[in-house]
Short mmCIF file of C-alpha atoms in Angstrom, two decimals:
data_model
loop_
_atom_site.label_atom_id
_atom_site.label_comp_id
_atom_site.label_asym_id
_atom_site.label_seq_id
_atom_site.Cartn_x
_atom_site.Cartn_y
_atom_site.Cartn_z
CA MET R 28 -23.44 -0.07 -16.71
CA ALA R 29 -23.95 2.82 -19.40
CA HIS R 30 -25.45 0.41 -21.79
CA ARG R 31 -28.05 -1.02 -19.12
CA PHE R 32 -28.86 2.49 -17.95
CA SER R 33 -29.41 3.61 -21.97
CA PHE R 34 -31.76 0.38 -22.11
CA ARG R 35 -33.88 1.26 -19.11
CA TRP R 36 -34.42 4.63 -20.79
CA ILE R 37 -35.46 3.15 -24.17
CA LYS R 38 -37.62 0.32 -22.29
CA ILE R 39 -39.51 2.78 -20.25
CA ALA R 40 -40.13 4.86 -23.35
CA ALA R 41 -41.36 2.03 -25.22
CA ILE R 42 -43.73 1.51 -22.66
CA GLY R 43 -45.01 4.49 -22.60
CA ALA R 44 -45.43 4.37 -26.51
CA ALA R 45 -47.29 0.98 -26.28
CA LEU R 46 -49.75 2.06 -23.78
CA ALA R 47 -50.62 5.14 -25.92
CA LEU R 48 -50.21 7.84 -23.63
CA SER R 49 -50.14 11.16 -24.15
CA ALA R 50 -46.98 13.48 -23.54
CA LEU R 51 -46.83 17.04 -22.09
CA SER R 52 -46.11 19.19 -25.03
CA ALA R 53 -43.93 21.37 -22.93
CA GLN R 54 -41.99 18.76 -21.35
CA ALA R 55 -41.95 15.69 -23.72
CA GLN R 56 -39.20 13.71 -21.82
CA PHE R 57 -41.99 13.07 -19.27
CA ILE R 58 -44.14 9.88 -19.83
CA CYS R 59 -47.53 10.94 -19.17
CA GLY R 60 -51.01 8.90 -19.27
CA GLY R 61 -53.41 6.99 -17.07
CA HIS R 62 -52.61 6.32 -13.45
CA SER R 63 -53.25 2.59 -13.24
CA ASP R 64 -51.70 2.18 -16.95
CA LEU R 65 -48.37 3.61 -15.60
CA VAL R 66 -48.50 1.37 -12.52
CA THR R 67 -49.10 -1.28 -14.21
CA GLY R 68 -46.28 -0.62 -17.13
CA LEU R 69 -43.82 -0.17 -13.76
CA ALA R 70 -44.53 -3.13 -12.13
CA GLN R 71 -44.41 -5.07 -15.59
CA ALA R 72 -41.39 -3.56 -16.60
CA PHE R 73 -39.17 -2.85 -13.29
CA GLN R 74 -41.09 -5.05 -10.84
CA GLN R 75 -41.55 -1.59 -9.04
CA LYS R 76 -43.93 -1.13 -6.10
CA GLN R 77 -45.38 1.94 -4.24
CA ILE R 78 -43.14 2.77 -1.21
CA GLY R 79 -44.69 6.02 -0.31
CA TYR R 80 -46.67 9.07 -1.66
CA GLY R 81 -47.07 12.80 -0.97
CA VAL R 82 -49.45 15.55 -1.20
CA VAL R 83 -48.37 18.52 -3.39
CA GLY R 84 -50.47 21.53 -1.92
CA GLN R 85 -53.71 21.24 -3.86
CA SER R 86 -51.97 20.49 -7.41
CA ALA R 87 -50.47 16.71 -7.30
CA ILE R 88 -49.76 13.66 -5.55
CA VAL R 89 -46.20 12.42 -5.66
CA GLU R 90 -45.47 8.61 -5.58
CA ILE R 91 -42.23 6.66 -5.04
CA TYR R 92 -42.29 3.07 -6.94
CA VAL R 93 -38.87 0.67 -6.36
CA SER R 94 -37.93 -2.61 -6.97
CA ALA R 95 -35.75 -5.18 -4.80
CA SER R 96 -33.24 -4.37 -7.12
CA GLY R 97 -32.92 -0.73 -6.22
CA THR R 98 -34.33 0.86 -9.28
CA TRP R 99 -36.89 3.89 -8.42
CA SER R 100 -39.48 6.05 -10.28
CA MET R 101 -41.33 9.08 -9.17
CA LEU R 102 -44.86 9.27 -10.42
CA VAL R 103 -46.80 12.76 -10.42
CA THR R 104 -50.49 12.80 -10.62
CA ASP R 105 -52.37 16.16 -11.22
CA VAL R 106 -55.84 17.16 -10.05
CA GLN R 107 -57.33 16.51 -13.40
CA GLY R 108 -55.74 12.97 -12.93
CA ARG R 109 -53.04 12.94 -15.33
CA SER R 110 -50.21 11.01 -14.02
CA CYS R 111 -46.51 11.50 -15.67
CA ILE R 112 -43.03 9.56 -14.89
CA PHE R 113 -41.45 12.70 -13.44
CA ALA R 114 -37.95 10.75 -12.79
CA THR R 115 -36.27 7.33 -12.69
CA GLY R 116 -33.37 5.83 -11.38
CA GLU R 117 -30.70 3.34 -9.82
CA GLY R 118 -29.59 2.79 -6.36
CA TRP R 119 -32.51 3.25 -4.32
CA GLU R 120 -31.55 2.99 -0.67
CA ASP R 121 -34.23 3.20 2.13
CA THR R 122 -32.83 4.79 4.60
CA ALA R 123 -36.25 4.70 7.14
CA ILE R 124 -35.06 0.97 7.67
CA ALA R 125 -31.49 1.70 8.38
CA THR R 126 -32.64 4.43 11.21
CA LYS R 127 -34.87 2.07 12.55
CA GLN R 128 -32.19 -0.48 12.88
CA GLY R 129 -29.92 1.87 14.63
CA ILE R 130 -27.25 1.92 11.39
#
């Protein structure tokens, strides 16, 4: 499992580089760029689709993308239109569906 986890980080970093995205200078671990480029990259590399979003005051929008296999990514877009992949992971569980089913 650790090998697959490392490979996913390498793959997502390669997508960011291939899309010629700019990185935040102070937080170089984030992959940043145009919103549509990042969304396309998440769809192609991980088959992730948006499941929800929220507004962070007047400064940003946070979106969650999830795949059928349970991988997930958090995308943050600021008011200037720059988007960054803020976090990624595995094992996403949709608690809203479980709540609706009475589980």
